[in-house]
């Protein structure tokens, strides 16, 4: 997959479906300058090789209810592979943890947590600590305002040959 060469039409297809996952076959073909069948065959290929991994709706959750978004840094006490595996397995099963990245530097993980309020976040942290997942330290950063939260990736810029 990493060696797959995308041409400008493939990149246009990726951009278009990121912006509108419900775009019709005809509209997509018109937008990228192909007839419908070849366009749809290209999209099917991008799906088959895993470049297009799914279609999702972006939900404006704050329109439903107030929420707290928290970024959490986590450092584990031990750094054996089994410790990382145990922590990662547990994190995958917690729906309020909507993103988790293993990072280099002074901490081991950065988590994005969304809860009803700060009290719910603290209860989640207490539950994590009670499970003895190897958390040595954690730091909490409460998101005050979302400045940018893009779901459309700049694919053409990321794969550009400079």
XYZ file of C-alpha atoms in Angstrom:
162
model
C 0.000 0.000 0.000
C 2.819 2.414 0.837
C 4.242 1.920 -2.660
C 0.961 2.669 -4.449
C 1.400 5.724 -6.660
C -1.585 8.055 -6.661
C -2.152 10.263 -9.682
C -3.878 13.679 -9.656
C -7.289 12.129 -10.341
C -6.930 9.729 -7.408
C -6.059 12.717 -5.215
C -9.139 14.609 -6.469
C -11.301 11.585 -5.656
C -9.881 11.400 -2.126
C -10.429 15.106 -1.576
C -13.997 14.975 -2.866
C -15.109 11.995 -0.785
C -13.527 13.440 2.349
C -15.572 16.592 1.888
C -18.769 14.701 1.032
C -18.884 10.983 1.805
C -22.415 10.821 0.396
C -21.485 12.229 -3.002
C -23.220 10.442 -5.879
C -21.303 8.489 -8.492
C -22.257 11.002 -11.145
C -21.315 14.067 -9.081
C -17.967 12.515 -8.118
C -17.184 11.688 -11.732
C -18.050 15.230 -12.838
C -15.980 16.748 -10.058
C -12.833 14.799 -10.962
C -13.287 14.909 -14.743
C -13.965 11.254 -15.515
C -16.933 9.287 -16.742
C -18.816 7.476 -13.933
C -17.609 3.898 -14.507
C -13.829 4.577 -14.534
C -14.259 6.967 -11.613
C -16.123 4.389 -9.572
C -13.552 1.705 -10.479
C -10.788 3.963 -9.151
C -12.717 4.554 -5.938
C -13.293 0.804 -5.552
C -9.526 0.248 -5.947
C -8.759 2.886 -3.301
C -11.193 1.114 -0.958
C -9.812 -2.354 -1.733
C -6.203 -1.422 -0.933
C -7.276 0.312 2.296
C -6.582 3.922 1.369
C -10.284 4.658 1.842
C -10.995 2.922 5.118
C -14.568 4.048 5.760
C -17.237 6.701 5.505
C -18.376 8.652 8.552
C -20.654 11.475 9.603
C -19.200 14.334 11.622
C -21.514 14.884 14.602
C -21.704 18.316 16.244
C -21.957 16.826 19.724
C -22.070 20.234 21.407
C -25.384 20.811 19.615
C -26.757 17.830 21.531
C -25.294 18.455 24.991
C -22.487 20.322 26.712
C -19.339 18.216 26.940
C -15.844 18.433 28.330
C -12.934 17.704 26.022
C -9.707 16.890 27.815
C -6.225 16.092 26.555
C -4.369 13.768 28.875
C -0.680 12.925 28.920
C 0.138 9.511 30.369
C 3.484 8.097 31.429
C 3.730 4.445 32.388
C 5.870 3.266 35.284
C 7.453 0.439 33.305
C 8.362 0.319 29.660
C 8.213 -3.344 28.745
C 6.187 -4.309 25.690
C 3.710 -6.158 27.921
C 3.074 -2.914 29.853
C 2.338 -0.982 26.664
C 0.128 -3.793 25.348
C -1.911 -3.988 28.596
C -2.481 -0.223 28.651
C -3.426 -0.042 24.956
C -5.889 -2.960 25.224
C -7.658 -1.252 28.125
C -7.805 2.144 26.383
C -9.393 0.673 23.226
C -12.420 -0.461 25.272
C -13.239 2.930 26.829
C -15.634 4.882 24.577
C -14.916 8.266 26.217
C -11.301 7.978 25.090
C -11.855 8.980 21.480
C -8.184 9.096 20.442
C -4.928 7.748 21.816
C -1.473 8.254 20.390
C 1.764 6.629 21.487
C 4.280 9.489 21.397
C 8.002 10.042 21.735
C 9.469 12.507 24.176
C 8.763 12.973 27.861
C 5.460 11.067 27.972
C 4.265 7.748 26.588
C 0.718 8.553 25.420
C -1.492 11.475 24.540
C -5.233 10.834 24.886
C -8.262 12.823 23.772
C -11.102 12.274 26.218
C -14.693 13.477 25.828
C -17.018 13.310 28.840
C -20.231 14.947 30.031
C -18.296 17.182 32.425
C -15.058 17.411 34.412
C -16.467 15.277 37.238
C -17.122 12.462 34.752
C -13.562 12.858 33.469
C -12.174 12.546 37.002
C -14.274 9.422 37.628
C -12.835 7.945 34.415
C -9.284 8.719 35.560
C -9.984 7.221 39.003
C -11.277 4.054 37.321
C -8.149 3.869 35.133
C -5.916 4.196 38.175
C -7.888 1.536 40.082
C -7.388 -0.907 37.213
C -3.632 -0.718 37.801
C -2.718 -0.333 34.155
C 0.774 0.854 35.004
C 0.056 4.596 34.932
C 2.850 6.364 36.789
C 1.898 9.987 36.003
C -0.772 11.806 34.113
C -1.376 15.430 33.256
C -4.722 16.935 32.328
C -5.320 19.754 29.860
C -8.904 20.983 29.612
C -9.824 22.226 26.143
C -11.285 25.712 26.510
C -11.981 26.339 22.831
C -11.521 24.342 19.645
C -9.609 26.499 17.211
C -9.257 23.887 14.455
C -10.427 20.292 14.186
C -10.047 19.179 10.581
C -11.392 15.911 9.309
C -10.350 16.561 5.702
C -6.717 15.547 5.334
C -4.458 17.457 2.915
C -3.633 14.292 0.951
C -2.278 16.034 -2.145
C 0.140 18.107 -0.033
C 1.226 15.096 2.009
C 2.143 12.993 -1.022
C 3.526 15.801 -3.185
C 6.953 15.275 -4.718
C 9.000 18.359 -3.892
